mmCIF file of C-alpha atoms in Angstrom:
data_model
loop_
_atom_site.group_PDB
_atom_site.id
_atom_site.type_symbol
_atom_site.label_atom_id
_atom_site.label_comp_id
_atom_site.label_asym_id
_atom_site.label_seq_id
_atom_site.Cartn_x
_atom_site.Cartn_y
_atom_site.Cartn_z
ATOM 1 C CA MET D 164 59.401 -17.024 -107.535
ATOM 2 C CA THR D 165 55.843 -17.266 -106.465
ATOM 3 C CA MET D 166 53.651 -14.351 -107.170
ATOM 4 C CA LEU D 167 50.919 -13.486 -104.539
ATOM 5 C CA PRO D 168 47.638 -12.692 -106.057
ATOM 6 C CA ASP D 169 46.674 -9.112 -106.271
ATOM 7 C CA ARG D 170 43.780 -8.359 -103.748
ATOM 8 C CA GLN D 171 42.668 -5.330 -105.699
ATOM 9 C CA GLY D 172 39.163 -5.803 -106.930
ATOM 10 C CA LEU D 173 38.593 -8.836 -104.637
ATOM 11 C CA PRO D 174 36.143 -8.929 -101.804
ATOM 12 C CA PRO D 175 37.664 -7.748 -98.469
ATOM 13 C CA ASP D 176 39.196 -10.369 -96.158
ATOM 14 C CA PRO D 177 36.698 -11.116 -93.360
ATOM 15 C CA ARG D 178 39.491 -11.478 -90.777
ATOM 16 C CA GLN D 179 40.894 -8.051 -91.522
ATOM 17 C CA GLN D 180 37.435 -6.528 -91.452
ATOM 18 C CA GLN D 181 36.735 -8.109 -88.023
ATOM 19 C CA ALA D 182 40.036 -6.786 -86.635
ATOM 20 C CA ARG D 183 39.301 -3.247 -87.820
ATOM 21 C CA SER D 184 35.763 -3.427 -86.383
ATOM 22 C CA SER D 185 37.011 -4.735 -83.038
ATOM 23 C CA GLY D 186 39.558 -1.930 -82.763
ATOM 24 C CA ALA D 187 36.923 0.679 -83.469
ATOM 25 C CA ASP D 188 34.582 -0.821 -80.890
ATOM 26 C CA HIS D 189 37.272 -0.801 -78.186
ATOM 27 C CA ALA D 190 37.988 2.834 -78.940
ATOM 28 C CA GLU D 191 34.333 3.760 -78.619
ATOM 29 C CA VAL D 192 34.001 1.826 -75.285
ATOM 30 C CA GLY D 193 37.048 3.612 -73.947
ATOM 31 C CA VAL D 194 35.545 6.992 -74.785
ATOM 32 C CA ALA D 195 32.232 6.001 -73.158
ATOM 33 C CA VAL D 196 33.947 4.779 -69.955
ATOM 34 C CA GLY D 197 35.939 7.974 -69.705
ATOM 35 C CA THR D 198 32.851 10.093 -70.176
ATOM 36 C CA HIS D 199 30.703 8.233 -67.610
ATOM 37 C CA ARG D 200 33.348 7.089 -65.106
ATOM 38 C CA ASP D 201 31.792 8.796 -62.050
ATOM 39 C CA ALA D 202 28.328 7.449 -62.773
ATOM 40 C CA LEU D 203 29.722 3.922 -63.169
ATOM 41 C CA LYS D 204 31.522 4.174 -59.823
ATOM 42 C CA GLN D 205 28.222 4.966 -58.091
ATOM 43 C CA LEU D 206 26.398 2.130 -59.821
ATOM 44 C CA PHE D 207 29.151 -0.426 -59.282
ATOM 45 C CA PRO D 208 31.106 0.571 -56.149
ATOM 46 C CA VAL D 209 34.358 -1.148 -55.401
ATOM 47 C CA PRO D 210 33.839 -3.791 -52.652
ATOM 48 C CA PRO D 211 35.528 -2.873 -49.341
ATOM 49 C CA SER D 212 38.839 -4.447 -48.584
ATOM 50 C CA ARG D 213 38.946 -7.239 -45.982
ATOM 51 C CA GLU D 214 39.227 -6.048 -42.387
ATOM 52 C CA PRO D 215 42.538 -6.541 -40.713
ATOM 53 C CA ARG D 216 42.687 -9.585 -38.520
ATOM 54 C CA GLY D 217 43.049 -7.511 -35.377
ATOM 55 C CA LYS D 218 39.874 -5.538 -36.057
ATOM 56 C CA ARG D 219 37.887 -8.733 -36.573
ATOM 57 C CA ALA D 220 39.167 -9.976 -33.234
ATOM 58 C CA VAL D 221 38.030 -6.764 -31.539
ATOM 59 C CA THR D 222 34.581 -7.074 -33.121
ATOM 60 C CA ALA D 223 34.283 -10.696 -31.993
ATOM 61 C CA GLY D 224 35.365 -9.731 -28.488
ATOM 62 C CA ALA D 225 32.742 -6.961 -28.328
ATOM 63 C CA ALA D 226 30.041 -9.411 -29.416
ATOM 64 C CA ALA D 227 31.124 -11.899 -26.745
ATOM 65 C CA LEU D 228 31.115 -9.148 -24.124
ATOM 66 C CA LEU D 229 27.616 -8.101 -25.195
ATOM 67 C CA ALA D 230 26.415 -11.705 -24.910
ATOM 68 C CA VAL D 231 27.841 -11.993 -21.384
ATOM 69 C CA ALA D 232 26.210 -8.679 -20.382
ATOM 70 C CA ALA D 233 22.851 -9.878 -21.710
ATOM 71 C CA MET D 234 23.179 -13.128 -19.756
ATOM 72 C CA LEU D 235 24.017 -11.271 -16.540
ATOM 73 C CA TRP D 236 21.076 -8.899 -17.055
ATOM 74 C CA TRP D 237 18.727 -11.879 -17.419
ATOM 75 C CA TRP D 238 20.273 -13.697 -14.449
ATOM 76 C CA ASP D 239 20.138 -10.525 -12.290
ATOM 77 C CA PRO D 240 22.908 -11.417 -9.813
ATOM 78 C CA ALA D 241 23.475 -9.537 -6.553
ATOM 79 C CA TYR D 242 26.570 -7.364 -6.394
ATOM 80 C CA ARG D 243 26.102 -5.832 -2.929
ATOM 81 C CA SER D 244 24.483 -6.963 0.335
ATOM 82 C CA GLU D 245 23.703 -5.125 3.572
ATOM 83 C CA ARG D 246 21.996 -6.000 6.834
ATOM 84 C CA TYR D 247 20.231 -3.748 9.336
ATOM 85 C CA SER D 248 18.825 -4.687 12.751
ATOM 86 C CA THR D 249 17.518 -3.150 15.981
ATOM 87 C CA ARG D 250 17.470 -4.226 19.612
ATOM 88 C CA VAL D 251 14.346 -4.403 21.753
ATOM 89 C CA GLY D 252 13.057 -0.880 22.375
ATOM 90 C CA GLU D 253 15.208 0.619 19.605
ATOM 91 C CA ARG D 254 14.205 2.263 16.317
ATOM 92 C CA VAL D 255 16.667 3.034 13.530
ATOM 93 C CA GLN D 256 16.447 5.033 10.290
ATOM 94 C CA ALA D 257 18.907 4.354 7.489
ATOM 95 C CA GLU D 258 19.474 5.933 4.078
ATOM 96 C CA LEU D 259 19.987 3.340 1.350
ATOM 97 C CA PRO D 260 22.467 3.839 -1.528
ATOM 98 C CA ASP D 261 19.687 4.344 -4.108
ATOM 99 C CA GLY D 262 18.159 7.245 -2.159
ATOM 100 C CA SER D 263 15.455 5.164 -0.472
ATOM 101 C CA THR D 264 14.866 5.385 3.291
ATOM 102 C CA LEU D 265 14.468 2.443 5.650
ATOM 103 C CA VAL D 266 12.981 2.763 9.159
ATOM 104 C CA LEU D 267 13.244 -0.281 11.437
ATOM 105 C CA ASP D 268 10.935 -0.852 14.381
ATOM 106 C CA THR D 269 11.998 -2.464 17.637
ATOM 107 C CA GLY D 270 13.513 -5.953 17.494
ATOM 108 C CA SER D 271 13.591 -6.025 13.683
ATOM 109 C CA ALA D 272 16.064 -7.186 11.057
ATOM 110 C CA VAL D 273 16.280 -6.843 7.274
ATOM 111 C CA ALA D 274 18.687 -8.046 4.604
ATOM 112 C CA VAL D 275 19.119 -5.766 1.574
ATOM 113 C CA GLN D 276 20.541 -6.922 -1.754
ATOM 114 C CA TRP D 277 21.364 -4.793 -4.772
ATOM 115 C CA HIS D 278 20.968 -6.605 -8.093
ATOM 116 C CA LEU D 279 21.616 -5.413 -11.657
ATOM 117 C CA ARG D 280 17.937 -4.795 -12.424
ATOM 118 C CA THR D 281 16.146 -5.184 -9.062
ATOM 119 C CA ARG D 282 16.402 -4.000 -5.466
ATOM 120 C CA ARG D 283 15.507 -6.751 -3.000
ATOM 121 C CA VAL D 284 14.801 -6.752 0.723
ATOM 122 C CA THR D 285 14.022 -9.649 3.052
ATOM 123 C CA LEU D 286 12.276 -8.716 6.286
ATOM 124 C CA VAL D 287 13.715 -11.340 8.608
ATOM 125 C CA SER D 288 11.750 -10.233 11.671
ATOM 126 C CA GLY D 289 9.755 -7.337 13.064
ATOM 127 C CA ARG D 290 8.516 -4.345 11.090
ATOM 128 C CA ALA D 291 9.984 -1.844 8.649
ATOM 129 C CA GLN D 292 8.812 1.176 6.718
ATOM 130 C CA PHE D 293 10.186 1.861 3.250
ATOM 131 C CA ILE D 294 10.217 5.212 1.472
ATOM 132 C CA VAL D 295 11.284 4.012 -1.958
ATOM 133 C CA ALA D 296 13.117 6.228 -4.442
ATOM 134 C CA PRO D 297 11.431 5.849 -7.881
ATOM 135 C CA ALA D 298 13.254 3.718 -10.472
ATOM 136 C CA THR D 299 10.915 2.406 -13.167
ATOM 137 C CA TRP D 300 13.409 -0.037 -14.661
ATOM 138 C CA ARG D 301 14.602 -1.286 -11.243
ATOM 139 C CA PRO D 302 11.653 -2.322 -9.034
ATOM 140 C CA PHE D 303 11.869 -2.626 -5.246
ATOM 141 C CA LEU D 304 10.932 -6.122 -4.041
ATOM 142 C CA VAL D 305 10.235 -7.120 -0.431
ATOM 143 C CA THR D 306 9.834 -10.645 0.936
ATOM 144 C CA ALA D 307 8.289 -11.018 4.406
ATOM 145 C CA GLY D 308 7.307 -14.550 5.310
ATOM 146 C CA PRO D 309 4.408 -15.463 3.000
ATOM 147 C CA ALA D 310 4.189 -11.949 1.517
ATOM 148 C CA GLN D 311 5.793 -10.744 -1.691
ATOM 149 C CA VAL D 312 5.667 -6.978 -2.361
ATOM 150 C CA ARG D 313 6.633 -5.074 -5.524
ATOM 151 C CA VAL D 314 6.833 -1.276 -5.854
ATOM 152 C CA VAL D 315 8.492 1.345 -8.044
ATOM 153 C CA GLY D 316 8.325 4.370 -5.757
ATOM 154 C CA THR D 317 6.090 4.748 -2.690
ATOM 155 C CA ARG D 318 5.883 4.649 1.138
ATOM 156 C CA PHE D 319 4.645 1.563 2.937
ATOM 157 C CA ASP D 320 5.071 -0.679 5.994
ATOM 158 C CA VAL D 321 5.711 -4.405 6.110
ATOM 159 C CA TRP D 322 5.189 -6.255 9.397
ATOM 160 C CA ARG D 323 5.939 -9.885 10.153
ATOM 161 C CA GLU D 324 3.361 -10.382 12.880
ATOM 162 C CA THR D 325 4.338 -14.060 13.187
ATOM 163 C CA PRO D 326 6.671 -16.289 11.143
ATOM 164 C CA ASP D 327 3.659 -17.260 8.976
ATOM 165 C CA THR D 328 1.610 -14.044 8.975
ATOM 166 C CA SER D 329 2.537 -10.673 7.474
ATOM 167 C CA SER D 330 0.750 -7.398 6.788
ATOM 168 C CA VAL D 331 1.417 -4.563 4.341
ATOM 169 C CA SER D 332 0.195 -0.984 4.883
ATOM 170 C CA VAL D 333 0.406 1.638 2.125
ATOM 171 C CA TYR D 334 0.679 5.375 2.872
ATOM 172 C CA GLU D 335 1.636 6.742 -0.554
ATOM 173 C CA GLY D 336 1.495 5.360 -4.090
ATOM 174 C CA ARG D 337 0.529 1.774 -4.931
ATOM 175 C CA VAL D 338 2.039 -1.634 -4.256
ATOM 176 C CA ALA D 339 1.367 -5.161 -5.511
ATOM 177 C CA VAL D 340 1.097 -7.887 -2.871
ATOM 178 C CA TRP D 341 0.893 -11.626 -3.490
ATOM 179 C CA ARG D 342 1.670 -14.881 -1.734
ATOM 180 C CA LYS D 343 5.169 -16.264 -2.051
ATOM 181 C CA GLY D 344 5.299 -19.116 -4.534
ATOM 182 C CA GLN D 345 2.236 -17.931 -6.455
ATOM 183 C CA ALA D 346 1.910 -15.793 -9.562
ATOM 184 C CA PRO D 347 1.712 -12.011 -8.947
ATOM 185 C CA GLU D 348 -1.556 -11.951 -10.911
ATOM 186 C CA ARG D 349 -3.210 -13.850 -8.053
ATOM 187 C CA GLY D 350 -2.369 -11.098 -5.560
ATOM 188 C CA VAL D 351 -3.894 -7.703 -4.834
ATOM 189 C CA SER D 352 -3.038 -4.107 -5.700
ATOM 190 C CA LEU D 353 -3.062 -1.737 -2.723
ATOM 191 C CA ARG D 354 -3.394 2.022 -2.929
ATOM 192 C CA ALA D 355 -2.682 4.653 -0.280
ATOM 193 C CA GLY D 356 -4.850 4.136 2.807
ATOM 194 C CA GLN D 357 -5.188 0.373 2.374
ATOM 195 C CA GLN D 358 -3.767 -2.591 4.230
ATOM 196 C CA ALA D 359 -3.482 -6.281 3.334
ATOM 197 C CA ARG D 360 -2.928 -9.107 5.783
ATOM 198 C CA LEU D 361 -1.568 -12.448 4.598
ATOM 199 C CA PRO D 362 -2.261 -15.269 7.051
ATOM 200 C CA ALA D 363 -0.587 -18.653 6.932
ATOM 201 C CA GLN D 364 -3.297 -19.875 4.548
ATOM 202 C CA GLY D 365 -5.799 -18.199 2.247
ATOM 203 C CA ALA D 366 -5.944 -15.073 0.107
ATOM 204 C CA PRO D 367 -4.785 -11.599 1.233
ATOM 205 C CA ALA D 368 -7.453 -9.772 3.228
ATOM 206 C CA VAL D 369 -7.688 -6.088 2.225
ATOM 207 C CA GLN D 370 -9.094 -3.412 4.522
ATOM 208 C CA ALA D 371 -8.987 0.335 5.032
ATOM 209 C CA LEU D 372 -6.101 1.698 7.080
ATOM 210 C CA GLU D 373 -7.111 4.083 9.843
ATOM 211 C CA SER D 374 -5.370 7.429 9.642
ATOM 212 C CA ARG D 375 -4.444 7.407 13.332
ATOM 213 C CA LEU D 376 -2.559 4.143 12.828
ATOM 214 C CA GLN D 377 -0.343 5.598 10.136
ATOM 215 C CA ASP D 378 3.172 6.147 11.485
ATOM 216 C CA ALA D 379 1.956 5.406 15.032
ATOM 217 C CA TRP D 380 4.827 3.031 15.745
ATOM 218 C CA LYS D 381 7.346 5.473 14.272
ATOM 219 C CA GLU D 382 6.095 8.075 16.739
ATOM 220 C CA GLY D 383 6.345 5.687 19.695
ATOM 221 C CA ARG D 384 2.626 4.968 20.005
ATOM 222 C CA LEU D 385 0.886 1.629 20.516
ATOM 223 C CA VAL D 386 -2.671 1.891 19.218
ATOM 224 C CA PHE D 387 -5.247 -0.769 20.044
ATOM 225 C CA GLN D 388 -8.843 -0.733 18.882
ATOM 226 C CA ASP D 389 -10.959 -3.624 20.109
ATOM 227 C CA THR D 390 -7.804 -5.756 19.929
ATOM 228 C CA PRO D 391 -7.829 -9.208 21.580
ATOM 229 C CA LEU D 392 -5.624 -9.101 24.666
ATOM 230 C CA VAL D 393 -3.481 -11.956 23.424
ATOM 231 C CA GLU D 394 -2.594 -9.888 20.319
ATOM 232 C CA ALA D 395 -2.071 -6.713 22.338
ATOM 233 C CA VAL D 396 0.308 -8.532 24.677
ATOM 234 C CA ALA D 397 2.298 -9.810 21.688
ATOM 235 C CA ALA D 398 2.634 -6.216 20.438
ATOM 236 C CA ILE D 399 3.660 -4.940 23.890
ATOM 237 C CA GLN D 400 6.165 -7.768 24.256
ATOM 238 C CA ARG D 401 8.094 -6.475 21.243
ATOM 239 C CA TYR D 402 9.042 -3.414 23.324
ATOM 240 C CA ARG D 403 10.072 -5.337 26.460
ATOM 241 C CA GLY D 404 13.139 -7.392 27.195
ATOM 242 C CA THR D 405 11.378 -9.396 29.926
ATOM 243 C CA PRO D 406 8.439 -11.772 29.266
ATOM 244 C CA ILE D 407 4.711 -11.138 29.637
ATOM 245 C CA ARG D 408 2.717 -14.300 30.319
ATOM 246 C CA ILE D 409 -1.012 -14.851 30.168
ATOM 247 C CA VAL D 410 -1.507 -17.551 32.782
ATOM 248 C CA ASP D 411 -5.280 -17.674 32.366
ATOM 249 C CA PRO D 412 -6.160 -18.431 28.708
ATOM 250 C CA ARG D 413 -9.724 -17.133 29.213
ATOM 251 C CA ILE D 414 -8.563 -13.514 29.394
ATOM 252 C CA GLY D 415 -6.825 -13.766 26.032
ATOM 253 C CA THR D 416 -10.101 -12.958 24.273
ATOM 254 C CA LEU D 417 -10.728 -9.744 26.225
ATOM 255 C CA ARG D 418 -10.664 -6.647 23.992
ATOM 256 C CA LEU D 419 -8.329 -3.712 24.558
ATOM 257 C CA SER D 420 -8.670 -0.189 23.132
ATOM 258 C CA GLY D 421 -6.477 2.847 23.692
ATOM 259 C CA VAL D 422 -3.282 4.677 22.728
ATOM 260 C CA PHE D 423 -0.165 4.003 24.817
ATOM 261 C CA ASP D 424 3.492 5.017 24.948
ATOM 262 C CA SER D 425 5.604 2.179 23.576
ATOM 263 C CA SER D 426 8.694 3.452 25.406
ATOM 264 C CA ASN D 427 7.075 2.906 28.820
ATOM 265 C CA THR D 428 5.459 -0.530 28.847
ATOM 266 C CA ASP D 429 5.607 -0.721 32.662
ATOM 267 C CA THR D 430 3.083 2.120 32.885
ATOM 268 C CA LEU D 431 0.926 0.452 30.217
ATOM 269 C CA LEU D 432 0.801 -2.829 32.147
ATOM 270 C CA ALA D 433 0.043 -0.989 35.380
ATOM 271 C CA LEU D 434 -2.992 0.597 33.687
ATOM 272 C CA LEU D 435 -4.472 -2.711 32.508
ATOM 273 C CA PRO D 436 -6.379 -3.585 35.732
ATOM 274 C CA GLY D 437 -8.248 -0.286 35.433
ATOM 275 C CA ILE D 438 -9.295 -1.107 31.865
ATOM 276 C CA LEU D 439 -9.907 -4.880 31.930
ATOM 277 C CA PRO D 440 -10.808 -7.414 34.640
ATOM 278 C CA VAL D 441 -7.239 -8.669 35.024
ATOM 279 C CA LYS D 442 -4.487 -8.787 37.612
ATOM 280 C CA VAL D 443 -0.874 -7.992 36.864
ATOM 281 C CA LEU D 444 1.611 -10.026 38.899
ATOM 282 C CA SER D 445 5.344 -9.453 39.026
ATOM 283 C CA LEU D 446 7.587 -12.457 38.345
ATOM 284 C CA PRO D 447 11.203 -13.058 39.374
ATOM 285 C CA GLY D 448 13.647 -11.576 36.896
ATOM 286 C CA GLY D 449 11.348 -8.695 35.869
ATOM 287 C CA GLY D 450 8.692 -10.719 34.052
ATOM 288 C CA VAL D 451 4.953 -10.128 34.346
ATOM 289 C CA ALA D 452 2.001 -12.527 34.576
ATOM 290 C CA LEU D 453 -1.613 -11.681 33.670
ATOM 291 C CA ARG D 454 -4.523 -13.543 35.197
ATOM 292 C CA SER D 455 -8.245 -12.995 35.614
ATOM 293 C CA ARG D 456 -9.407 -10.872 38.509
#
């Protein structure tokens, strides 16, 4: 029989001492964790569980939808189009869906397009007045031949005098006018009581707008002030279905002044010989010829 040595009086076994120390340490850590559990949770929160696959799909779909919406907003596509026109001698007033008002002069036509972030009008022919409902984030843009017009809320006229010449008259507020194809910064800013004319070439010519000319055409008045006869005849022609011809080019430079009723151009033409040295001759089919007296 083998006798194990007696450990009494010997130095303690290091392995047993380490085991007892480790047990005591674990006990102390357990007490500390229990005491400060809430504080530890705040310092070291549990990471969130992974989202369900369906929720991630919804989030991805929302992001894609947002990207498409942003692209459409930048592209600014039209979602609605309308067209208004008048016959010779006719005037029409229309209320637009955004609360703006459109008044068309005789023999005029406009195309209106509603875009996501802009309202756009093309004056195809004639003249129109716009009373624009304010919308800061959605400007009102008008194209008329060489003229580009931008407003937020105001009242103004746009007139296509010829295919290559347009004029803009402002009655309330302010508008920006520039030439199509150029930067807006190269245009002019018009305030109430001003008018800009854009010829086929050159910069916009700004001038004061006479108060008696404001709304004259809407009230059925033709107003001429030292106007060359050739220009006056072109204005009168817009209210007649039958032609007016100047057969003697020399009288085209004569100047006409006066206020006339646009609904009765026959009376206006009959008055011309008493104002200018011209003769008015009737032509077959209802036309009229002007020649020197």
